[in-house]
JSON list of N, CA and C in Angstrom, two decimals:
[
{"chain": "A", "resi": 15, "resn": "MET", "atom": "N", "xyz": [115.42, 92.48, 80.60]},
{"chain": "A", "resi": 15, "resn": "MET", "atom": "CA", "xyz": [116.20, 92.19, 81.77]},
{"chain": "A", "resi": 15, "resn": "MET", "atom": "C", "xyz": [117.45, 93.08, 81.76]},
{"chain": "A", "resi": 16, "resn": "LYS", "atom": "N", "xyz": [117.71, 93.74, 82.87]},
{"chain": "A", "resi": 16, "resn": "LYS", "atom": "CA", "xyz": [118.87, 94.63, 83.00]},
{"chain": "A", "resi": 16, "resn": "LYS", "atom": "C", "xyz": [120.13, 93.81, 83.26]},
{"chain": "A", "resi": 17, "resn": "PRO", "atom": "N", "xyz": [121.24, 94.13, 82.57]},
{"chain": "A", "resi": 17, "resn": "PRO", "atom": "CA", "xyz": [122.49, 93.41, 82.80]},
{"chain": "A", "resi": 17, "resn": "PRO", "atom": "C", "xyz": [122.95, 93.57, 84.25]},
{"chain": "A", "resi": 18, "resn": "GLU", "atom": "N", "xyz": [123.53, 92.51, 84.77]},
{"chain": "A", "resi": 18, "resn": "GLU", "atom": "CA", "xyz": [124.02, 92.53, 86.15]},
{"chain": "A", "resi": 18, "resn": "GLU", "atom": "C", "xyz": [125.30, 93.36, 86.29]},
{"chain": "A", "resi": 19, "resn": "PHE", "atom": "N", "xyz": [126.13, 93.35, 85.26]},
{"chain": "A", "resi": 19, "resn": "PHE", "atom": "CA", "xyz": [127.40, 94.06, 85.28]},
{"chain": "A", "resi": 19, "resn": "PHE", "atom": "C", "xyz": [127.48, 95.04, 84.12]},
{"chain": "A", "resi": 20, "resn": "THR", "atom": "N", "xyz": [128.12, 96.15, 84.34]},
{"chain": "A", "resi": 20, "resn": "THR", "atom": "CA", "xyz": [128.46, 97.09, 83.28]},
{"chain": "A", "resi": 20, "resn": "THR", "atom": "C", "xyz": [129.84, 97.64, 83.60]},
{"chain": "A", "resi": 21, "resn": "ASN", "atom": "N", "xyz": [130.73, 97.61, 82.62]},
{"chain": "A", "resi": 21, "resn": "ASN", "atom": "CA", "xyz": [132.09, 98.09, 82.86]},
{"chain": "A", "resi": 21, "resn": "ASN", "atom": "C", "xyz": [132.38, 99.33, 82.01]},
{"chain": "A", "resi": 22, "resn": "GLN", "atom": "N", "xyz": [133.62, 99.75, 81.98]},
{"chain": "A", "resi": 22, "resn": "GLN", "atom": "CA", "xyz": [134.03, 100.98, 81.31]},
{"chain": "A", "resi": 22, "resn": "GLN", "atom": "C", "xyz": [133.88, 100.94, 79.79]},
{"chain": "A", "resi": 23, "resn": "LEU", "atom": "N", "xyz": [133.66, 99.78, 79.22]},
{"chain": "A", "resi": 23, "resn": "LEU", "atom": "CA", "xyz": [133.53, 99.66, 77.77]},
{"chain": "A", "resi": 23, "resn": "LEU", "atom": "C", "xyz": [132.17, 100.13, 77.25]},
{"chain": "A", "resi": 24, "resn": "ILE", "atom": "N", "xyz": [131.24, 100.39, 78.13]},
{"chain": "A", "resi": 24, "resn": "ILE", "atom": "CA", "xyz": [129.88, 100.75, 77.74]},
{"chain": "A", "resi": 24, "resn": "ILE", "atom": "C", "xyz": [129.82, 102.03, 76.90]},
{"chain": "A", "resi": 25, "resn": "ASP", "atom": "N", "xyz": [130.79, 102.90, 77.03]},
{"chain": "A", "resi": 25, "resn": "ASP", "atom": "CA", "xyz": [130.79, 104.17, 76.30]},
{"chain": "A", "resi": 25, "resn": "ASP", "atom": "C", "xyz": [131.60, 104.13, 74.99]},
{"chain": "A", "resi": 26, "resn": "GLU", "atom": "N", "xyz": [132.10, 102.96, 74.63]},
{"chain": "A", "resi": 26, "resn": "GLU", "atom": "CA", "xyz": [132.91, 102.84, 73.41]},
{"chain": "A", "resi": 26, "resn": "GLU", "atom": "C", "xyz": [132.02, 102.75, 72.17]},
{"chain": "A", "resi": 27, "resn": "THR", "atom": "N", "xyz": [132.61, 102.99, 71.01]},
{"chain": "A", "resi": 27, "resn": "THR", "atom": "CA", "xyz": [131.86, 102.91, 69.75]},
{"chain": "A", "resi": 27, "resn": "THR", "atom": "C", "xyz": [132.14, 101.63, 68.98]},
{"chain": "A", "resi": 28, "resn": "SER", "atom": "N", "xyz": [133.20, 100.94, 69.33]},
{"chain": "A", "resi": 28, "resn": "SER", "atom": "CA", "xyz": [133.57, 99.71, 68.64]},
{"chain": "A", "resi": 28, "resn": "SER", "atom": "C", "xyz": [132.58, 98.59, 68.98]},
{"chain": "A", "resi": 29, "resn": "PRO", "atom": "N", "xyz": [132.00, 97.94, 67.97]},
{"chain": "A", "resi": 29, "resn": "PRO", "atom": "CA", "xyz": [131.10, 96.82, 68.24]},
{"chain": "A", "resi": 29, "resn": "PRO", "atom": "C", "xyz": [131.79, 95.70, 69.03]},
{"chain": "A", "resi": 30, "resn": "TYR", "atom": "N", "xyz": [133.07, 95.48, 68.75]},
{"chain": "A", "resi": 30, "resn": "TYR", "atom": "CA", "xyz": [133.81, 94.44, 69.48]},
{"chain": "A", "resi": 30, "resn": "TYR", "atom": "C", "xyz": [133.89, 94.77, 70.97]},
{"chain": "A", "resi": 31, "resn": "LEU", "atom": "N", "xyz": [134.24, 96.00, 71.30]},
{"chain": "A", "resi": 31, "resn": "LEU", "atom": "CA", "xyz": [134.33, 96.39, 72.71]},
{"chain": "A", "resi": 31, "resn": "LEU", "atom": "C", "xyz": [132.96, 96.40, 73.37]},
{"chain": "A", "resi": 32, "resn": "LEU", "atom": "N", "xyz": [131.95, 96.86, 72.66]},
{"chain": "A", "resi": 32, "resn": "LEU", "atom": "CA", "xyz": [130.60, 96.91, 73.23]},
{"chain": "A", "resi": 32, "resn": "LEU", "atom": "C", "xyz": [130.05, 95.53, 73.56]},
{"chain": "A", "resi": 33, "resn": "GLN", "atom": "N", "xyz": [130.45, 94.52, 72.81]},
{"chain": "A", "resi": 33, "resn": "GLN", "atom": "CA", "xyz": [129.94, 93.18, 73.12]},
{"chain": "A", "resi": 33, "resn": "GLN", "atom": "C", "xyz": [130.50, 92.65, 74.45]},
{"chain": "A", "resi": 34, "resn": "HIS", "atom": "N", "xyz": [131.52, 93.31, 74.98]},
{"chain": "A", "resi": 34, "resn": "HIS", "atom": "CA", "xyz": [132.11, 92.91, 76.26]},
{"chain": "A", "resi": 34, "resn": "HIS", "atom": "C", "xyz": [131.78, 93.89, 77.39]},
{"chain": "A", "resi": 35, "resn": "ALA", "atom": "N", "xyz": [130.90, 94.83, 77.13]},
{"chain": "A", "resi": 35, "resn": "ALA", "atom": "CA", "xyz": [130.57, 95.87, 78.11]},
{"chain": "A", "resi": 35, "resn": "ALA", "atom": "C", "xyz": [129.81, 95.35, 79.32]},
{"chain": "A", "resi": 36, "resn": "HIS", "atom": "N", "xyz": [129.26, 94.15, 79.22]},
{"chain": "A", "resi": 36, "resn": "HIS", "atom": "CA", "xyz": [128.52, 93.59, 80.36]},
{"chain": "A", "resi": 36, "resn": "HIS", "atom": "C", "xyz": [129.19, 92.33, 80.90]},
{"chain": "A", "resi": 37, "resn": "ASN", "atom": "N", "xyz": [130.45, 92.13, 80.54]},
{"chain": "A", "resi": 37, "resn": "ASN", "atom": "CA", "xyz": [131.21, 91.03, 81.14]},
{"chain": "A", "resi": 37, "resn": "ASN", "atom": "C", "xyz": [131.47, 91.36, 82.61]},
{"chain": "A", "resi": 38, "resn": "PRO", "atom": "N", "xyz": [131.50, 90.36, 83.47]},
{"chain": "A", "resi": 38, "resn": "PRO", "atom": "CA", "xyz": [131.78, 90.62, 84.89]},
{"chain": "A", "resi": 38, "resn": "PRO", "atom": "C", "xyz": [133.28, 90.84, 85.16]},
{"chain": "A", "resi": 39, "resn": "VAL", "atom": "N", "xyz": [133.89, 91.69, 84.33]},
{"chain": "A", "resi": 39, "resn": "VAL", "atom": "CA", "xyz": [135.31, 92.02, 84.44]},
{"chain": "A", "resi": 39, "resn": "VAL", "atom": "C", "xyz": [135.41, 93.54, 84.35]},
{"chain": "A", "resi": 40, "resn": "ASP", "atom": "N", "xyz": [136.28, 94.13, 85.13]},
{"chain": "A", "resi": 40, "resn": "ASP", "atom": "CA", "xyz": [136.43, 95.59, 85.12]},
{"chain": "A", "resi": 40, "resn": "ASP", "atom": "C", "xyz": [137.32, 96.03, 83.96]},
{"chain": "A", "resi": 41, "resn": "TRP", "atom": "N", "xyz": [136.86, 95.75, 82.72]},
{"chain": "A", "resi": 41, "resn": "TRP", "atom": "CA", "xyz": [137.62, 96.13, 81.53]},
{"chain": "A", "resi": 41, "resn": "TRP", "atom": "C", "xyz": [137.67, 97.65, 81.37]},
{"chain": "A", "resi": 42, "resn": "TYR", "atom": "N", "xyz": [138.80, 98.13, 80.88]},
{"chain": "A", "resi": 42, "resn": "TYR", "atom": "CA", "xyz": [138.97, 99.54, 80.54]},
{"chain": "A", "resi": 42, "resn": "TYR", "atom": "C", "xyz": [139.45, 99.62, 79.10]},
{"chain": "A", "resi": 43, "resn": "PRO", "atom": "N", "xyz": [138.98, 100.59, 78.33]},
{"chain": "A", "resi": 43, "resn": "PRO", "atom": "CA", "xyz": [139.57, 100.79, 77.00]},
{"chain": "A", "resi": 43, "resn": "PRO", "atom": "C", "xyz": [140.98, 101.35, 77.17]},
{"chain": "A", "resi": 44, "resn": "TRP", "atom": "N", "xyz": [141.82, 101.16, 76.16]},
{"chain": "A", "resi": 44, "resn": "TRP", "atom": "CA", "xyz": [143.18, 101.68, 76.22]},
{"chain": "A", "resi": 44, "resn": "TRP", "atom": "C", "xyz": [143.14, 103.20, 76.28]},
{"chain": "A", "resi": 45, "resn": "GLY", "atom": "N", "xyz": [143.87, 103.77, 77.24]},
{"chain": "A", "resi": 45, "resn": "GLY", "atom": "CA", "xyz": [143.93, 105.22, 77.34]},
{"chain": "A", "resi": 45, "resn": "GLY", "atom": "C", "xyz": [144.42, 105.66, 78.70]},
{"chain": "A", "resi": 46, "resn": "ALA", "atom": "N", "xyz": [144.30, 106.94, 78.97]},
{"chain": "A", "resi": 46, "resn": "ALA", "atom": "CA", "xyz": [144.82, 107.54, 80.20]},
{"chain": "A", "resi": 46, "resn": "ALA", "atom": "C", "xyz": [144.19, 106.93, 81.45]},
{"chain": "A", "resi": 47, "resn": "ALA", "atom": "N", "xyz": [142.89, 106.67, 81.43]},
{"chain": "A", "resi": 47, "resn": "ALA", "atom": "CA", "xyz": [142.22, 106.11, 82.61]},
{"chain": "A", "resi": 47, "resn": "ALA", "atom": "C", "xyz": [142.76, 104.72, 82.95]},
{"chain": "A", "resi": 48, "resn": "ALA", "atom": "N", "xyz": [142.97, 103.91, 81.94]},
{"chain": "A", "resi": 48, "resn": "ALA", "atom": "CA", "xyz": [143.50, 102.56, 82.17]},
{"chain": "A", "resi": 48, "resn": "ALA", "atom": "C", "xyz": [144.92, 102.62, 82.73]},
{"chain": "A", "resi": 49, "resn": "LEU", "atom": "N", "xyz": [145.74, 103.50, 82.16]},
{"chain": "A", "resi": 49, "resn": "LEU", "atom": "CA", "xyz": [147.11, 103.63, 82.64]},
{"chain": "A", "resi": 49, "resn": "LEU", "atom": "C", "xyz": [147.17, 104.18, 84.06]},
{"chain": "A", "resi": 50, "resn": "SER", "atom": "N", "xyz": [146.32, 105.14, 84.36]},
{"chain": "A", "resi": 50, "resn": "SER", "atom": "CA", "xyz": [146.27, 105.72, 85.69]},
{"chain": "A", "resi": 50, "resn": "SER", "atom": "C", "xyz": [145.87, 104.68, 86.72]},
{"chain": "A", "resi": 51, "resn": "LYS", "atom": "N", "xyz": [144.86, 103.88, 86.40]},
{"chain": "A", "resi": 51, "resn": "LYS", "atom": "CA", "xyz": [144.41, 102.83, 87.33]},
{"chain": "A", "resi": 51, "resn": "LYS", "atom": "C", "xyz": [145.51, 101.79, 87.55]},
{"chain": "A", "resi": 52, "resn": "ALA", "atom": "N", "xyz": [146.21, 101.43, 86.49]},
{"chain": "A", "resi": 52, "resn": "ALA", "atom": "CA", "xyz": [147.30, 100.46, 86.62]},
{"chain": "A", "resi": 52, "resn": "ALA", "atom": "C", "xyz": [148.40, 101.01, 87.52]},
{"chain": "A", "resi": 53, "resn": "LYS", "atom": "N", "xyz": [148.72, 102.28, 87.38]},
{"chain": "A", "resi": 53, "resn": "LYS", "atom": "CA", "xyz": [149.74, 102.89, 88.24]},
{"chain": "A", "resi": 53, "resn": "LYS", "atom": "C", "xyz": [149.28, 102.93, 89.69]},
{"chain": "A", "resi": 54, "resn": "GLU", "atom": "N", "xyz": [148.01, 103.30, 89.92]},
{"chain": "A", "resi": 54, "resn": "GLU", "atom": "CA", "xyz": [147.46, 103.34, 91.28]},
{"chain": "A", "resi": 54, "resn": "GLU", "atom": "C", "xyz": [147.54, 101.98, 91.95]},
{"chain": "A", "resi": 55, "resn": "GLU", "atom": "N", "xyz": [147.33, 100.93, 91.18]},
{"chain": "A", "resi": 55, "resn": "GLU", "atom": "CA", "xyz": [147.32, 99.57, 91.72]},
{"chain": "A", "resi": 55, "resn": "GLU", "atom": "C", "xyz": [148.69, 98.92, 91.64]},
{"chain": "A", "resi": 56, "resn": "ASP", "atom": "N", "xyz": [149.72, 99.70, 91.32]},
{"chain": "A", "resi": 56, "resn": "ASP", "atom": "CA", "xyz": [151.10, 99.23, 91.21]},
{"chain": "A", "resi": 56, "resn": "ASP", "atom": "C", "xyz": [151.21, 98.03, 90.27]},
{"chain": "A", "resi": 57, "resn": "LYS", "atom": "N", "xyz": [150.56, 98.12, 89.13]},
{"chain": "A", "resi": 57, "resn": "LYS", "atom": "CA", "xyz": [150.59, 97.04, 88.14]},
{"chain": "A", "resi": 57, "resn": "LYS", "atom": "C", "xyz": [151.40, 97.42, 86.91]},
{"chain": "A", "resi": 58, "resn": "MET", "atom": "N", "xyz": [152.16, 98.50, 87.04]},
{"chain": "A", "resi": 58, "resn": "MET", "atom": "CA", "xyz": [153.04, 98.92, 85.94]},
{"chain": "A", "resi": 58, "resn": "MET", "atom": "C", "xyz": [154.46, 99.00, 86.44]}
]
């Protein structure tokens, strides 16, 4: 069965982050992309 959701954590190597890669949340790993998105959404 194919997961219904896949977020930005799918490309990570950490087992902890990978276990959350199919959560229905738009998780981002810490880094430039996360900070850029936060700035775009005026959340910083």
